[in-house]
Short mmCIF file of N, CA and C in Angstrom, two decimals:
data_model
loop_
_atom_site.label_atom_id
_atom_site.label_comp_id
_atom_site.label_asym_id
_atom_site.label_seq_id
_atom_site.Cartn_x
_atom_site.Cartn_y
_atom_site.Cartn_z
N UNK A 6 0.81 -1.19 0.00
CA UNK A 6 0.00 0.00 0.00
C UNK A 6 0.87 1.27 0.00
N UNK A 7 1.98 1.18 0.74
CA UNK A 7 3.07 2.57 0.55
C UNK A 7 3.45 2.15 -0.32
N UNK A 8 3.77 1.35 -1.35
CA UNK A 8 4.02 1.69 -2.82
C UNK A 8 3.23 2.17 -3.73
N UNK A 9 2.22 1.69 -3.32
CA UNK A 9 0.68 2.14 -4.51
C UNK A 9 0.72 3.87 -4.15
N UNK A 10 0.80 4.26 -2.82
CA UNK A 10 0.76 5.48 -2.50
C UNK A 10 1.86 6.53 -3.08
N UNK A 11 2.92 5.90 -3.12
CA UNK A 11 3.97 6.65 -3.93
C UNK A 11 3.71 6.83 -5.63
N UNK A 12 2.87 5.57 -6.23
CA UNK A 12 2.80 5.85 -7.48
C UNK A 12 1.94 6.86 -7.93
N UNK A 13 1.05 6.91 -6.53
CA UNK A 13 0.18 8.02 -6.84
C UNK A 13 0.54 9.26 -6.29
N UNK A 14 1.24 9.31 -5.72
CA UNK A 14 1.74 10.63 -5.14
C UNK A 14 2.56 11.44 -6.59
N UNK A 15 3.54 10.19 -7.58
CA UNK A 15 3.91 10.50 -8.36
C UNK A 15 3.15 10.51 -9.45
N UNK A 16 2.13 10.59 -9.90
CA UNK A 16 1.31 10.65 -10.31
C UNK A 16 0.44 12.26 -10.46
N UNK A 17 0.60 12.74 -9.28
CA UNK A 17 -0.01 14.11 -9.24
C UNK A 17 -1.40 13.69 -8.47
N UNK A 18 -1.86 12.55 -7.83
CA UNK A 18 -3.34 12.07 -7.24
C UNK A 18 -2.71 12.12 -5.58
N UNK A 19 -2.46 13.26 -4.94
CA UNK A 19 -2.19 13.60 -3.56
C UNK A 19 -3.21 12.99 -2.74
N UNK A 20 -4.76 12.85 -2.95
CA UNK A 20 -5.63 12.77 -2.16
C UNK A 20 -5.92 10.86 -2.27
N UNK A 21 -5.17 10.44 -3.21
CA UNK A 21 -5.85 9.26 -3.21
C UNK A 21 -4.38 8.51 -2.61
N UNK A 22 -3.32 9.24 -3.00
CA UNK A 22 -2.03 8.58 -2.13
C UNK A 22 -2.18 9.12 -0.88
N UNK A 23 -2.70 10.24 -0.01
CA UNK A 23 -2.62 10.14 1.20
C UNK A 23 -3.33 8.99 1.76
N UNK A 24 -4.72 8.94 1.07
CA UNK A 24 -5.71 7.41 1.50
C UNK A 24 -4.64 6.04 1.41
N UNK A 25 -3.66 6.08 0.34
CA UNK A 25 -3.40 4.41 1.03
C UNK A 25 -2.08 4.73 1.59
N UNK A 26 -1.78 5.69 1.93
CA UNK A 26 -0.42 5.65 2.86
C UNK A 26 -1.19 5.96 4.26
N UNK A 27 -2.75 6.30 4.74
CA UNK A 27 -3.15 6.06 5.74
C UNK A 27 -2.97 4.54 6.04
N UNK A 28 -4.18 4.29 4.93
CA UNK A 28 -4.44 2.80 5.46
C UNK A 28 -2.97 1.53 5.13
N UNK A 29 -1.87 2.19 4.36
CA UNK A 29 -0.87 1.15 5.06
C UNK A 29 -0.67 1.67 6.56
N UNK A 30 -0.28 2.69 6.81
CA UNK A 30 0.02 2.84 8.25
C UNK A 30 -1.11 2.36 9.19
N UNK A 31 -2.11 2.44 8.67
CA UNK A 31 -3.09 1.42 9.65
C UNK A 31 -2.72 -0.04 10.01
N UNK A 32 -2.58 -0.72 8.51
CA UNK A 32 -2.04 -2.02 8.51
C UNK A 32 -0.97 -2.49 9.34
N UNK A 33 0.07 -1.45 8.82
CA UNK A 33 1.14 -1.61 9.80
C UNK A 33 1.15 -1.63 11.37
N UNK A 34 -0.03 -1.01 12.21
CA UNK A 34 -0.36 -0.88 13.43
C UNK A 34 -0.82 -2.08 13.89
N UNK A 35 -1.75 -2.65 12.77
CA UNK A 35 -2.62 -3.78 13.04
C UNK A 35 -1.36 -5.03 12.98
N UNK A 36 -0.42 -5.23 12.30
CA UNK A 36 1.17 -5.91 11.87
C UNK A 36 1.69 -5.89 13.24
N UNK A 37 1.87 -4.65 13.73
CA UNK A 37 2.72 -4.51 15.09
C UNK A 37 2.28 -5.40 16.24
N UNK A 38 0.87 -5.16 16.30
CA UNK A 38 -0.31 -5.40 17.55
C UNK A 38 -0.05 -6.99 17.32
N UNK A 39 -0.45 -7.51 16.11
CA UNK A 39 -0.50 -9.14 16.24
C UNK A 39 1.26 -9.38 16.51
N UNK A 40 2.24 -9.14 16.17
CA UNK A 40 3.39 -9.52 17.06
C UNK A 40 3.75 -9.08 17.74
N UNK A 41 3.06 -8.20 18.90
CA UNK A 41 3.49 -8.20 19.80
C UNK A 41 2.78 -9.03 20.73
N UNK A 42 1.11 -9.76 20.51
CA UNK A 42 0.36 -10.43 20.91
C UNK A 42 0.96 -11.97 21.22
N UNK A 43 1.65 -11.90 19.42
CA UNK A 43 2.41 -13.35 19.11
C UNK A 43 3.92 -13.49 20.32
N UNK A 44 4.64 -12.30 20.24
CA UNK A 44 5.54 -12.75 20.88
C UNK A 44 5.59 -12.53 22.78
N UNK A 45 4.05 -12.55 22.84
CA UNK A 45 3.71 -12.53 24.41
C UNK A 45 2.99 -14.06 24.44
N UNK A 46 2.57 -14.44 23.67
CA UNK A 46 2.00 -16.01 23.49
C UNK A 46 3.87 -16.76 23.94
N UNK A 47 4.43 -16.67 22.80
CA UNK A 47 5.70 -16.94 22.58
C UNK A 47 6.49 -17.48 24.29
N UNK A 48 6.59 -16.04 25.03
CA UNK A 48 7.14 -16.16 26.40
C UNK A 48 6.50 -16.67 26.84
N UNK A 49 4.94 -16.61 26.76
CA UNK A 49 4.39 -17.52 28.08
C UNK A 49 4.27 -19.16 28.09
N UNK A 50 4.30 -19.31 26.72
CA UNK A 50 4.53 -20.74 26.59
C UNK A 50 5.78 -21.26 26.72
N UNK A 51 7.06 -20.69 26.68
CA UNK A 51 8.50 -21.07 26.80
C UNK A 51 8.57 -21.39 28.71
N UNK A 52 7.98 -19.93 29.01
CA UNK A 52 8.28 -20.08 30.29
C UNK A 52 7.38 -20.96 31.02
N UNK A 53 6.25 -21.98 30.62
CA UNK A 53 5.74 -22.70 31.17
C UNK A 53 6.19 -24.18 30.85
N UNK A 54 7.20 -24.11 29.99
CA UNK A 54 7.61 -25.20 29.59
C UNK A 54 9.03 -25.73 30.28
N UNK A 55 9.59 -24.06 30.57
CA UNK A 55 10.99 -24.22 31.13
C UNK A 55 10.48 -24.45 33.00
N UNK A 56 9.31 -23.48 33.21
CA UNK A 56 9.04 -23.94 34.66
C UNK A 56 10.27 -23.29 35.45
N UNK A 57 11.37 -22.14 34.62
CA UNK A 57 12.29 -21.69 35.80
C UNK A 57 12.04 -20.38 35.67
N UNK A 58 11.81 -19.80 36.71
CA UNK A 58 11.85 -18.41 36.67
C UNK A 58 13.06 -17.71 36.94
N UNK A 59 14.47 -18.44 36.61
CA UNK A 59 15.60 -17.58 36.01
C UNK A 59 15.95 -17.65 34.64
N UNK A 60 15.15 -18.00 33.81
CA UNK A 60 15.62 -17.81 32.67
C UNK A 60 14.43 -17.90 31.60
N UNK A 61 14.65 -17.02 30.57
CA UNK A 61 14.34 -16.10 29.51
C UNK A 61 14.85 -16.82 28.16
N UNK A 62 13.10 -17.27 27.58
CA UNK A 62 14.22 -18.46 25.93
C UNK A 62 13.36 -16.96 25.29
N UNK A 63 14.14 -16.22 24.17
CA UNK A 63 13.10 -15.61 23.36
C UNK A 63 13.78 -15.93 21.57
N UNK A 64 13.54 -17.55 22.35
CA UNK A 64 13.77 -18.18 20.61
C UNK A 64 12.34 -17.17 19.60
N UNK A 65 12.48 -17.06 18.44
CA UNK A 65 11.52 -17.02 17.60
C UNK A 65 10.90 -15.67 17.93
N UNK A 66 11.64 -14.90 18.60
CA UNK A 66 11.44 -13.07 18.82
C UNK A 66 12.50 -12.23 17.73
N UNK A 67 11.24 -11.43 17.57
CA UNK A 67 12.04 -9.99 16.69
C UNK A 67 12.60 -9.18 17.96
N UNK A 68 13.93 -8.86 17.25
CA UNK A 68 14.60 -8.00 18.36
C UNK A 68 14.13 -7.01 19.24
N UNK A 69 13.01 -6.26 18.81
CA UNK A 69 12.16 -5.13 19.29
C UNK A 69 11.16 -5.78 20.22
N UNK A 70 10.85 -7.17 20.00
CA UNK A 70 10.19 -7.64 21.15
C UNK A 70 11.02 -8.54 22.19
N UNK A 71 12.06 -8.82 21.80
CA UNK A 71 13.39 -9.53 22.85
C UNK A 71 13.51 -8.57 23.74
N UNK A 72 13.76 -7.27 23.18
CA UNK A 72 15.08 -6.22 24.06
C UNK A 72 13.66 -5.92 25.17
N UNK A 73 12.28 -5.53 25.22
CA UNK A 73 11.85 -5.22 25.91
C UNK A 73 11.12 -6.12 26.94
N UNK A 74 11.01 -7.51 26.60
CA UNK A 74 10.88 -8.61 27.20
C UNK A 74 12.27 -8.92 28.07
N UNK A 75 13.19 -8.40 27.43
CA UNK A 75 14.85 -8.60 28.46
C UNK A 75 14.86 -7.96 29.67
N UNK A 76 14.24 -7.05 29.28
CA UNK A 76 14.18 -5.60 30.37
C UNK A 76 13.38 -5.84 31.30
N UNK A 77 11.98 -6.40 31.14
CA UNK A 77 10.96 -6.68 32.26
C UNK A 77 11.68 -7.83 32.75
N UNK A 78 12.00 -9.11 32.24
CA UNK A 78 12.78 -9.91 33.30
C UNK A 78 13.89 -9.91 33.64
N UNK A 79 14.64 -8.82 33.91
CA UNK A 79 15.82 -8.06 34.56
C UNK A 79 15.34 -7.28 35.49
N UNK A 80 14.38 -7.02 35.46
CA UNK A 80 13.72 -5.68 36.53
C UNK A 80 13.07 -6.74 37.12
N UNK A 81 12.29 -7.66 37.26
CA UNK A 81 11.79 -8.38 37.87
C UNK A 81 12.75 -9.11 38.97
N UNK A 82 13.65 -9.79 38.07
CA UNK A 82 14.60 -10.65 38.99
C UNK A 82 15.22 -9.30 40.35
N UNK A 83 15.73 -8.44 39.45
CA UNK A 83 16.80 -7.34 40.55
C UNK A 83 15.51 -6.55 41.42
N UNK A 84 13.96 -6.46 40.92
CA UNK A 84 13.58 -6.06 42.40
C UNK A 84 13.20 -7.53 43.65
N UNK A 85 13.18 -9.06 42.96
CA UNK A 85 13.05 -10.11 43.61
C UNK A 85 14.55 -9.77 44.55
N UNK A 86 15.83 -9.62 43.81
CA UNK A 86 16.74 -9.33 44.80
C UNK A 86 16.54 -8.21 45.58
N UNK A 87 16.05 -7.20 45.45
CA UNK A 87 16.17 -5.87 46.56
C UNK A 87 15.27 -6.93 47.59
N UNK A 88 14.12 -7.81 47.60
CA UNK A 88 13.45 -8.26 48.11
C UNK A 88 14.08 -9.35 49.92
N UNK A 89 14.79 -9.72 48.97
CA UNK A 89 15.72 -10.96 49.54
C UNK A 89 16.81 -10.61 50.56
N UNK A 90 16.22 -11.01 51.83
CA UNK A 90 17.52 -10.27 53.27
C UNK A 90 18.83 -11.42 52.89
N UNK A 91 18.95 -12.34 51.88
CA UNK A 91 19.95 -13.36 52.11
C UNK A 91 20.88 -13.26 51.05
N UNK A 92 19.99 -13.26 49.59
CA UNK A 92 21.22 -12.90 48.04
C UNK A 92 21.70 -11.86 47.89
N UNK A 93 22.74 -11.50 47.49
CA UNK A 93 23.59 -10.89 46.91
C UNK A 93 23.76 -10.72 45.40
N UNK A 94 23.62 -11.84 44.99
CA UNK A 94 23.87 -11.98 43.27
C UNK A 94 22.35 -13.48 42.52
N UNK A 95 22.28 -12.81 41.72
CA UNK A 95 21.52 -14.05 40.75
C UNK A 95 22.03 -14.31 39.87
N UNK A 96 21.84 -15.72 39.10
CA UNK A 96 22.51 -16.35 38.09
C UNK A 96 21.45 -16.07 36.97
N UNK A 97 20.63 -15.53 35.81
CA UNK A 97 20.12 -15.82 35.07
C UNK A 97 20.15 -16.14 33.44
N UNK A 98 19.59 -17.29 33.10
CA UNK A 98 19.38 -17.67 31.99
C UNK A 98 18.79 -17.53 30.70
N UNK A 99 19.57 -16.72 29.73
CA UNK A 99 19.08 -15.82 29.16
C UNK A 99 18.90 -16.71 27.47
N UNK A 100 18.51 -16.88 26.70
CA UNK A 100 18.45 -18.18 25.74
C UNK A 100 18.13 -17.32 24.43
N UNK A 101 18.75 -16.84 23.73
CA UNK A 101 18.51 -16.54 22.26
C UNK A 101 18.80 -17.25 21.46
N UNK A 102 19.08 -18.49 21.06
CA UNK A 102 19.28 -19.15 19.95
C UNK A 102 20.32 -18.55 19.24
N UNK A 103 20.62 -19.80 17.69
CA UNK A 103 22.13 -19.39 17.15
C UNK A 103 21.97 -18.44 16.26
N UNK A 104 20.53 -18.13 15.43
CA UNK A 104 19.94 -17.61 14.68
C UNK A 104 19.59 -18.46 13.22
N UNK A 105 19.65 -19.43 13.90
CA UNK A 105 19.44 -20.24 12.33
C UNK A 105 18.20 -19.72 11.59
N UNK A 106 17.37 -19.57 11.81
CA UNK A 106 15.91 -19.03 11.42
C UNK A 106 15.68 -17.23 10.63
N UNK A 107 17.23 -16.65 10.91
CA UNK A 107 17.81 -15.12 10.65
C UNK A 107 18.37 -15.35 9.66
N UNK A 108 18.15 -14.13 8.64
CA UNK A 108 18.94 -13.81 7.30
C UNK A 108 20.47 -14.70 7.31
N UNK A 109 20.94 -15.33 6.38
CA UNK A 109 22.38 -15.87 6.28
C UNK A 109 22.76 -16.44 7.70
N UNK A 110 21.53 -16.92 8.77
CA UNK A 110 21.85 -17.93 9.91
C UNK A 110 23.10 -16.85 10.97
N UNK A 111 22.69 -15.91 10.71
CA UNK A 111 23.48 -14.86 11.81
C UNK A 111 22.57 -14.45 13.15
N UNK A 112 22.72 -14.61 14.15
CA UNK A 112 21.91 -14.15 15.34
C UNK A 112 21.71 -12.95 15.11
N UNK A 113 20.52 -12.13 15.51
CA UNK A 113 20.50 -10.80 15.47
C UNK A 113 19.81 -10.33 16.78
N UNK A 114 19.71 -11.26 17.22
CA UNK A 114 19.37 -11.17 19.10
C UNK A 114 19.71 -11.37 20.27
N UNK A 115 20.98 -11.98 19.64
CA UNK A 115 22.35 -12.32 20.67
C UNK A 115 22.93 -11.12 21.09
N UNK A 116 23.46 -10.01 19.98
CA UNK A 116 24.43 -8.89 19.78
C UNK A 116 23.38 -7.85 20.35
N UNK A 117 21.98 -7.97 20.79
CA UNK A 117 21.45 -7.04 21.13
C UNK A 117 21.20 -6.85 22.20
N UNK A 118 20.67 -8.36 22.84
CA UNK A 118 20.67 -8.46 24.07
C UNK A 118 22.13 -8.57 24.76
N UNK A 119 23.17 -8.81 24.63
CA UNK A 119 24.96 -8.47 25.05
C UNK A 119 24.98 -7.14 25.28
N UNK A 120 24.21 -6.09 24.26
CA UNK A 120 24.44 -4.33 24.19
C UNK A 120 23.24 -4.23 25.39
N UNK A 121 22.07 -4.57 25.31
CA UNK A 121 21.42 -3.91 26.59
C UNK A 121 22.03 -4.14 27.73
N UNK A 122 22.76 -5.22 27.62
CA UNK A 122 23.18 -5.88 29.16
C UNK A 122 24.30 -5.57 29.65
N UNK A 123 25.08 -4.79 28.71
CA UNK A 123 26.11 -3.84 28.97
C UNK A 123 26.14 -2.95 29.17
N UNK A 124 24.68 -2.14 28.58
CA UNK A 124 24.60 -0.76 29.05
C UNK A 124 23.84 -0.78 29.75
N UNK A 125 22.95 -1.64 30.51
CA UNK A 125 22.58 -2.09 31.68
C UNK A 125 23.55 -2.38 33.23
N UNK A 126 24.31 -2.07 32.77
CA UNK A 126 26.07 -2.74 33.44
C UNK A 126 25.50 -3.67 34.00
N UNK A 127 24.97 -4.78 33.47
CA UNK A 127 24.39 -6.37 33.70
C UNK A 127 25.74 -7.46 33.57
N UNK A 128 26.67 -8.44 33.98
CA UNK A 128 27.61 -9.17 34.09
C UNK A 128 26.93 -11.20 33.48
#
């Protein structure tokens, strides 16, 4: 639909390319909403399968839904530690896969979640 909208934009038909560069950007909202739905299905079934609440599989996540799924169970675990009169440190298990399923089998959720967790000063 943002292509059809450009042909018409180039075209000199402004009013009929603003209409489908709305309704792609609609689409695209409606695109976002179902994966972010999908990759909340995703965690809750991993984590009922793994049964550990130290560790995080976000096999089969787009990076934009990894990095912020990383973040809630990092904040979770470290306020479970502010919680705790006895730990000091937690071990957690963080699972991105090799990327086989990614362009040319390169991880692209490994190198992202390493950068939050560094600028997280996470160890």
């Amino acid at each position: 639909m943002y292509e059809k909208a450009q042909r018409y934009y180039q075209n000199g038909m402004s009013e009929v390319a603003r209409f489908y560069s709305n309704l792609a950007s609609q689409q695209t909202g409606y695109y976002e909403r179902a994966n972010s739905l999908a990759a909340t299905q995703f965690l809750d079934e991993h984590s009922k399968r793994l049964q550990d609440f130290n560790t995080l599989d976000l096999h089969f996540l787009f990076v934009k839904e990894a990095i912020p799924s990383l973040d809630v169970f990092i904040d979770r675990n470290i306020n479970l530690l502010r919680l705790s009169a006895t730990k000091h440190t937690e071990y957690l298990q963080i699972i991105t896969g090799r990327g086989k399923n990614s362009p040319n089998g390169i991880s692209k959720i490994r190198p992202a979640v390493e950068a939050r967790l560094k600028k997280r000063n996470i160890r």
